[in-house]
CSV table of C-alpha atoms and ligand atoms in Angstrom, one decimal:
chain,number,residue,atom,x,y,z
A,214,UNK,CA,124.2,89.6,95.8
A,215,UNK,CA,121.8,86.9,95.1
A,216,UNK,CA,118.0,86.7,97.0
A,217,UNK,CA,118.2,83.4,95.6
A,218,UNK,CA,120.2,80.7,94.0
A,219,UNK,CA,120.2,76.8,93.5
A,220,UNK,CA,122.6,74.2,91.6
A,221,UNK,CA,120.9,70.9,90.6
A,222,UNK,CA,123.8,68.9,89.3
A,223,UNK,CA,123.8,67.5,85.8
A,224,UNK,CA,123.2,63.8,86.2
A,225,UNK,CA,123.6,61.1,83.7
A,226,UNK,CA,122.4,62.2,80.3
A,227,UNK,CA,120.3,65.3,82.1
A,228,UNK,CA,121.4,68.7,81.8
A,229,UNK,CA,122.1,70.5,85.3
A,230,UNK,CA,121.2,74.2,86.1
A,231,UNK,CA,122.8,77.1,88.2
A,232,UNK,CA,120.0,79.5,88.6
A,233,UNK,CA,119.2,83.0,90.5
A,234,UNK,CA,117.6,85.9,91.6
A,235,UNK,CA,120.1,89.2,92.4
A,236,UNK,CA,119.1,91.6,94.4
A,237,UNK,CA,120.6,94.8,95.0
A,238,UNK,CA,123.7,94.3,97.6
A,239,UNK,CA,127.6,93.8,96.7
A,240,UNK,CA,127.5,96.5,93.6
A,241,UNK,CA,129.5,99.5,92.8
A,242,UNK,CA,126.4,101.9,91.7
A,243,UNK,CA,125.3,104.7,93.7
A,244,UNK,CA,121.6,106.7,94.7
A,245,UNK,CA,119.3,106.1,93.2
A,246,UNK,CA,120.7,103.0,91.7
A,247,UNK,CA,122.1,101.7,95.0
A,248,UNK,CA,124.3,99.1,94.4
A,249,UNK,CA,123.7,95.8,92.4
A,250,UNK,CA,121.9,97.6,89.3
A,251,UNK,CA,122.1,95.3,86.0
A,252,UNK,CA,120.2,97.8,83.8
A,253,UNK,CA,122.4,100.1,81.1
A,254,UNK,CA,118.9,101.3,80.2
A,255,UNK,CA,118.3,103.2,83.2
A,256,UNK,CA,120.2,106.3,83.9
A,257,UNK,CA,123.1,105.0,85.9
A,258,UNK,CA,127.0,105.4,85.1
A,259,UNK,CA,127.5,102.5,82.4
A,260,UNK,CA,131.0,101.5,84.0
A,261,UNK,CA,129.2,100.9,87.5
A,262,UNK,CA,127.0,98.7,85.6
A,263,UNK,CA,129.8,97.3,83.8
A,264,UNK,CA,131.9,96.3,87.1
A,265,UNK,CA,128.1,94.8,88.8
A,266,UNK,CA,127.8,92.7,85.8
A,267,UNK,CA,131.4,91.1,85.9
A,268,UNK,CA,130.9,90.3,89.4
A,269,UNK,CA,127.6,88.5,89.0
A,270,UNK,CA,129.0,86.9,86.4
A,271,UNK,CA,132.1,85.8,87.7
A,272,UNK,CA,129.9,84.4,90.4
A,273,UNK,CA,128.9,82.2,88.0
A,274,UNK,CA,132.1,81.1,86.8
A,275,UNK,CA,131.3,83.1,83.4
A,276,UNK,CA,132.5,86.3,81.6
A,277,UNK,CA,130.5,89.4,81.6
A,278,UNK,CA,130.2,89.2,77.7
A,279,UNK,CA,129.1,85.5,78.5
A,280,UNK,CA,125.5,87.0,80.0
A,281,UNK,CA,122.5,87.3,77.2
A,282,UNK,CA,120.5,90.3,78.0
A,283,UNK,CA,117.4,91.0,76.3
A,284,UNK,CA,115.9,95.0,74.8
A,285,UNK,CA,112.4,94.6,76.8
A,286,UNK,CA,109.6,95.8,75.5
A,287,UNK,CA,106.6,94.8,77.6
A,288,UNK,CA,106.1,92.8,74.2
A,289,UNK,CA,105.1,88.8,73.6
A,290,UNK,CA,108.2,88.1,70.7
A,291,UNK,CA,110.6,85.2,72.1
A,292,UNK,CA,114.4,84.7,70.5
A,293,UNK,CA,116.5,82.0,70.5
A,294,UNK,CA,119.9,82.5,71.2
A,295,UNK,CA,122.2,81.7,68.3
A,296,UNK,CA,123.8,78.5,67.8
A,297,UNK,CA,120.6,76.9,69.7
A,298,UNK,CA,119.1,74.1,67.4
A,299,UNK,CA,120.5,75.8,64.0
A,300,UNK,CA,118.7,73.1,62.4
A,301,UNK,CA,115.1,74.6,63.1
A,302,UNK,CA,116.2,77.9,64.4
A,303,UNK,CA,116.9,80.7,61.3
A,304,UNK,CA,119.9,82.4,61.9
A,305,UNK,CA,119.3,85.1,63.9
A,306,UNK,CA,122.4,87.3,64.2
A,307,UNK,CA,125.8,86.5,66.3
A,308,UNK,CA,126.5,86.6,70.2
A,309,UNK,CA,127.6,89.5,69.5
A,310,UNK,CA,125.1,91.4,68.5
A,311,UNK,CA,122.4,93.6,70.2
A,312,UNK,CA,120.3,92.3,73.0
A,313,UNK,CA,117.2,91.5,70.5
A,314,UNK,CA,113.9,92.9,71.2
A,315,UNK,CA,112.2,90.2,72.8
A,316,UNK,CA,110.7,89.6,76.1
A,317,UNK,CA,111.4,85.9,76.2
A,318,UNK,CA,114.8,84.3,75.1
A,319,UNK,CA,115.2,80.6,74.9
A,320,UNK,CA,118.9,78.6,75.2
A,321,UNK,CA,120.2,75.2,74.5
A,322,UNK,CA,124.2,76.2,75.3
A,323,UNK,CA,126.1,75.7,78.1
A,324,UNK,CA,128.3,78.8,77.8
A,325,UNK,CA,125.9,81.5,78.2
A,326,UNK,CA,123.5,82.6,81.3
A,327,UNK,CA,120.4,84.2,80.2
A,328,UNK,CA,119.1,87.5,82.4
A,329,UNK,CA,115.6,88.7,82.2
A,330,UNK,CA,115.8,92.4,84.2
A,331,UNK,CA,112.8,93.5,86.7
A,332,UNK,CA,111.8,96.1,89.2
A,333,UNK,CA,108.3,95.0,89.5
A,334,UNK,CA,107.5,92.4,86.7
A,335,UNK,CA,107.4,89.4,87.2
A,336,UNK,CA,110.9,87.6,86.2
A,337,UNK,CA,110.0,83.9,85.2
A,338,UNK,CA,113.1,81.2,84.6
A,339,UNK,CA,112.7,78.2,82.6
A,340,UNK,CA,114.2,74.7,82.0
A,341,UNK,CA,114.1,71.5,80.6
A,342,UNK,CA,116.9,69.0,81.4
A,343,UNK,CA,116.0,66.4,79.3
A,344,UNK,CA,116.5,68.9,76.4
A,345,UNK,CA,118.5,71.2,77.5
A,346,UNK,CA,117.0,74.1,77.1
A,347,UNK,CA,116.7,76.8,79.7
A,348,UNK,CA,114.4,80.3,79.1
A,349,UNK,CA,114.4,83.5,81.0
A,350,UNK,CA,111.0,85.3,80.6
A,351,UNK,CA,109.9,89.5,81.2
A,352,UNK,CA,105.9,88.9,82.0
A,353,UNK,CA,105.0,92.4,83.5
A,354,UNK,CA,101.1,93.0,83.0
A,355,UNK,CA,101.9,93.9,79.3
A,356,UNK,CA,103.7,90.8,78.8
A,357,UNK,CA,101.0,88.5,81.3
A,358,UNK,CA,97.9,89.9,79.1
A,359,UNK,CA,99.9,89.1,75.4
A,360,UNK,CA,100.9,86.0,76.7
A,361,UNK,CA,104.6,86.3,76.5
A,362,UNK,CA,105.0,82.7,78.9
A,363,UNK,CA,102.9,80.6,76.7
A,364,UNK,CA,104.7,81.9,73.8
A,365,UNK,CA,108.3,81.1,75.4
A,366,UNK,CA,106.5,77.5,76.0
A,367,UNK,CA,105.7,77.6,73.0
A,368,UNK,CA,109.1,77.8,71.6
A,369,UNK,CA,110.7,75.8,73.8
A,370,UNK,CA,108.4,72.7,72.6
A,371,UNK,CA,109.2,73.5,69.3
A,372,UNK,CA,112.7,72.6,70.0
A,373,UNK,CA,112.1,69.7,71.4
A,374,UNK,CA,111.0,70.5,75.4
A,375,UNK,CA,108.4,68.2,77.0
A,376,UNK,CA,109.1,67.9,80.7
A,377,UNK,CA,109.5,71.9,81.8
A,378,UNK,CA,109.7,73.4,85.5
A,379,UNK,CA,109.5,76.7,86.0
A,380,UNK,CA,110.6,79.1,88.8
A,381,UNK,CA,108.7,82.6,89.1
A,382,UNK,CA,110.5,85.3,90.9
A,383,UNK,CA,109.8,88.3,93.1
A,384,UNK,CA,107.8,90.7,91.4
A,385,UNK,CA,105.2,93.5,92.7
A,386,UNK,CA,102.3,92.0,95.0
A,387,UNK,CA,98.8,92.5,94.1
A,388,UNK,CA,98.0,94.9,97.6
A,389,UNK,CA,100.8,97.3,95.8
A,390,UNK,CA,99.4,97.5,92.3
A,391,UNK,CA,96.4,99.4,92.0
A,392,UNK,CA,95.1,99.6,88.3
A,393,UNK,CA,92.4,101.7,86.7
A,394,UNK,CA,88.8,99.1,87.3
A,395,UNK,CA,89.0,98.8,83.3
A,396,UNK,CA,92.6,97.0,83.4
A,397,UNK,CA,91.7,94.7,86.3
A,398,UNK,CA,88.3,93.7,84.0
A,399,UNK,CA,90.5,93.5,81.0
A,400,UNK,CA,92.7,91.4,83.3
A,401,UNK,CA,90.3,89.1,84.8
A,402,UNK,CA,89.4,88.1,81.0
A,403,UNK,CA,93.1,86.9,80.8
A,404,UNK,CA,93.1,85.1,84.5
A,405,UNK,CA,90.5,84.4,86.7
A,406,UNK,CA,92.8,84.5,89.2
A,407,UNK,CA,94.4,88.0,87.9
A,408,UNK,CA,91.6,90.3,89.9
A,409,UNK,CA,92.4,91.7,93.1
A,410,UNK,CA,92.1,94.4,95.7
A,411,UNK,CA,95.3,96.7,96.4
A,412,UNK,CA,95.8,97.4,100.3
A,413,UNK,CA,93.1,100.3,100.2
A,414,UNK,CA,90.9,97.8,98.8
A,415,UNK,CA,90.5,99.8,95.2
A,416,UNK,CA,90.9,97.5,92.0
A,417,UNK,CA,94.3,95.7,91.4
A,418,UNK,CA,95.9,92.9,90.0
A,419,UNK,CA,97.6,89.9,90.9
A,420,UNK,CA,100.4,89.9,88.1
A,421,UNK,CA,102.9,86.8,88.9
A,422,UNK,CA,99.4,84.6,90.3
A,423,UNK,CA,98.0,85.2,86.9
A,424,UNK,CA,101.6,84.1,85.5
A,425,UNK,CA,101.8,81.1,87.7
A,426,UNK,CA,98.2,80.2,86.7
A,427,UNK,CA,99.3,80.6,82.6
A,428,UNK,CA,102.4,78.2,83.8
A,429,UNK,CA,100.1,75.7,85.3
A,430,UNK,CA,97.5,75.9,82.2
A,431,UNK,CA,100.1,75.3,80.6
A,432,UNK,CA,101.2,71.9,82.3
A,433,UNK,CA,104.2,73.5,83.7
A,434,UNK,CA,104.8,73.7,87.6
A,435,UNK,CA,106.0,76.2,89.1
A,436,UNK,CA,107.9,77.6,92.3
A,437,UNK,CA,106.7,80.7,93.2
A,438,UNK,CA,109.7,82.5,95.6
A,439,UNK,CA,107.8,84.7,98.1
A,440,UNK,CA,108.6,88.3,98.4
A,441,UNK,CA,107.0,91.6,97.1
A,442,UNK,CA,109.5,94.2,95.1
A,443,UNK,CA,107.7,97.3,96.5
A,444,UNK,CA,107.7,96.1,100.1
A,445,UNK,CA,111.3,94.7,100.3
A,446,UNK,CA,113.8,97.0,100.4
A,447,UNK,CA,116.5,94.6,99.1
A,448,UNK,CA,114.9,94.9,95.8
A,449,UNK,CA,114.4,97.5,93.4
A,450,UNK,CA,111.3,98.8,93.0
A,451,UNK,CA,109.7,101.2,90.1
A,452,UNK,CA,106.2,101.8,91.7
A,453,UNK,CA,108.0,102.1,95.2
A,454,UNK,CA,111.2,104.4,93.9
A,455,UNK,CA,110.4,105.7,90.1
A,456,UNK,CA,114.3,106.6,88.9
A,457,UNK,CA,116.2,103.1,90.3
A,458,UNK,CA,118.1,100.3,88.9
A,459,UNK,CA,117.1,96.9,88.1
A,460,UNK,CA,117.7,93.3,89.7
A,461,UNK,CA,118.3,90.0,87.3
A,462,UNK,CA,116.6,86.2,87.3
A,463,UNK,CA,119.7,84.3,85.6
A,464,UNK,CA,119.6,80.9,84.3
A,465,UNK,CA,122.2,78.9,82.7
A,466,UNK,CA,122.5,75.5,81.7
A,467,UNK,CA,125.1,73.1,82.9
A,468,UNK,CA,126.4,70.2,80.5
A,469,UNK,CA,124.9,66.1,81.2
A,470,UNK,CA,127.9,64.2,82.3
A,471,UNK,CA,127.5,61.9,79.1
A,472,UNK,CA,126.2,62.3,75.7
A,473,UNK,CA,123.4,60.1,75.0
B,17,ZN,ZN1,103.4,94.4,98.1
């Protein structure tokens, strides 16, 4: 069920965190959505993505209707989930309401995971636990290029963040994503480190480095978990498989021991 997953324990007056990266074992859907899909977007039966959803979320000792999703759109616009800082937030609609249209959502509760959904972009989790705020982040090569992680940093400071990690999930490698030369140029102008060479050496680029490298511009460190979504068949994989489902970074925060 989970490629990855760590606990740091609240401690003090600091938040904790339980966060993860699914991947596609232990779920109910079948070809070509084989098994843990997350996506309702996709094609696959909605109560098989129902039932994969409960028990990801029961995992995490939380309801199904307790995981935020966002409506991705390969966009740069960041939400924060309601009930987060009402005092600078506007209101923004009720948790249960549509996913919003974002590509970054931001959280300062304890009783919701946010789920950023991937099968090739890069999936990037934030927190601070000084704060407490966490962010789950969709930075594809749309999303890299428009800046949709500086943005989420963006917001997070607003509410108060100062001392953020990050941790940047598996995503497509730059050896599987070939791009016209005119994208990788347009690329390079976003990330010095964005240029590559796919594995038959024609122009490609290096999505999640360029995403590491906006984190680190950014002040933000970042782990980077190894693993390429077209080469690993654990994960799912547009470029690789075209109709599939998708896998989930989650990130929720867990309450300080004492209120300072
Ligand atoms: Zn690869």
């Amino acid at each position: 069920m989970f490629l990855w997953r760590e606990r740091i324990d609240p401690a003090g007056t600091e938040f904790g965190v339980e966060w993860a990266f699914t991947d596609r074992h232990e779920g109910s859907s079948q070809p070509p959505f084989d098994g843990l899909n997350l996506a309702n977007h996709v094609g696959d039966h909605a109560d098989a993505v129902e039932t994969n959803r409960h028990r990801v979320a029961h995992e995490l000792g939380l309801r199904a209707a307790d995981l935020r999703f966002m409506d991705q759109r390969h966009g740069c616009d960041v939400a924060v989930t309601p009930g987060t800082h009402d005092d600078l937030v506007p209101e923004v609609g009720s948790p249960d309401a549509p996913a919003p249209a974002v590509d970054g959502l931001v959280s300062g509760r304890t009783d919701e995971a946010l789920v950023v959904l991937v099968a090739d972009c890069t999936p990037v989790l934030l927190l601070d636990r000084r704060e407490g705020l966490v962010a789950a982040v969709h930075a594809g090569r749309p999303g890299m290029m428009s800046g949709v992680v500086p943005a989420t940093l963006a917001w997070m400071r607003t509410l108060g963040a100062r001392d953020i990690e990050a941790v940047v999930g598996p995503s497509v490698c730059p050896r599987c994503y070939e791009v016209p030369a005119r994208m990788r140029d347009e690329a390079a102008r976003v990330s010095q480190v964005a240029p590559s060479v796919s594995w038959t050496g024609t122009p490609a680029i290096d999505v999640a480095g360029a995403v590491v490298d906006q984190l680190a511009r950014d002040g933000v460190s970042a782990r980077w978990l190894p693993g390429c979504t077209r080469e690993d068949p654990n994960l799912y994989s547009y470029r690789r498989d075209g109709t599939t489902g998708r896998f989930a970074g989650i990130v929720r925060l867990l309450p300080p021991e004492e209120v300072a």
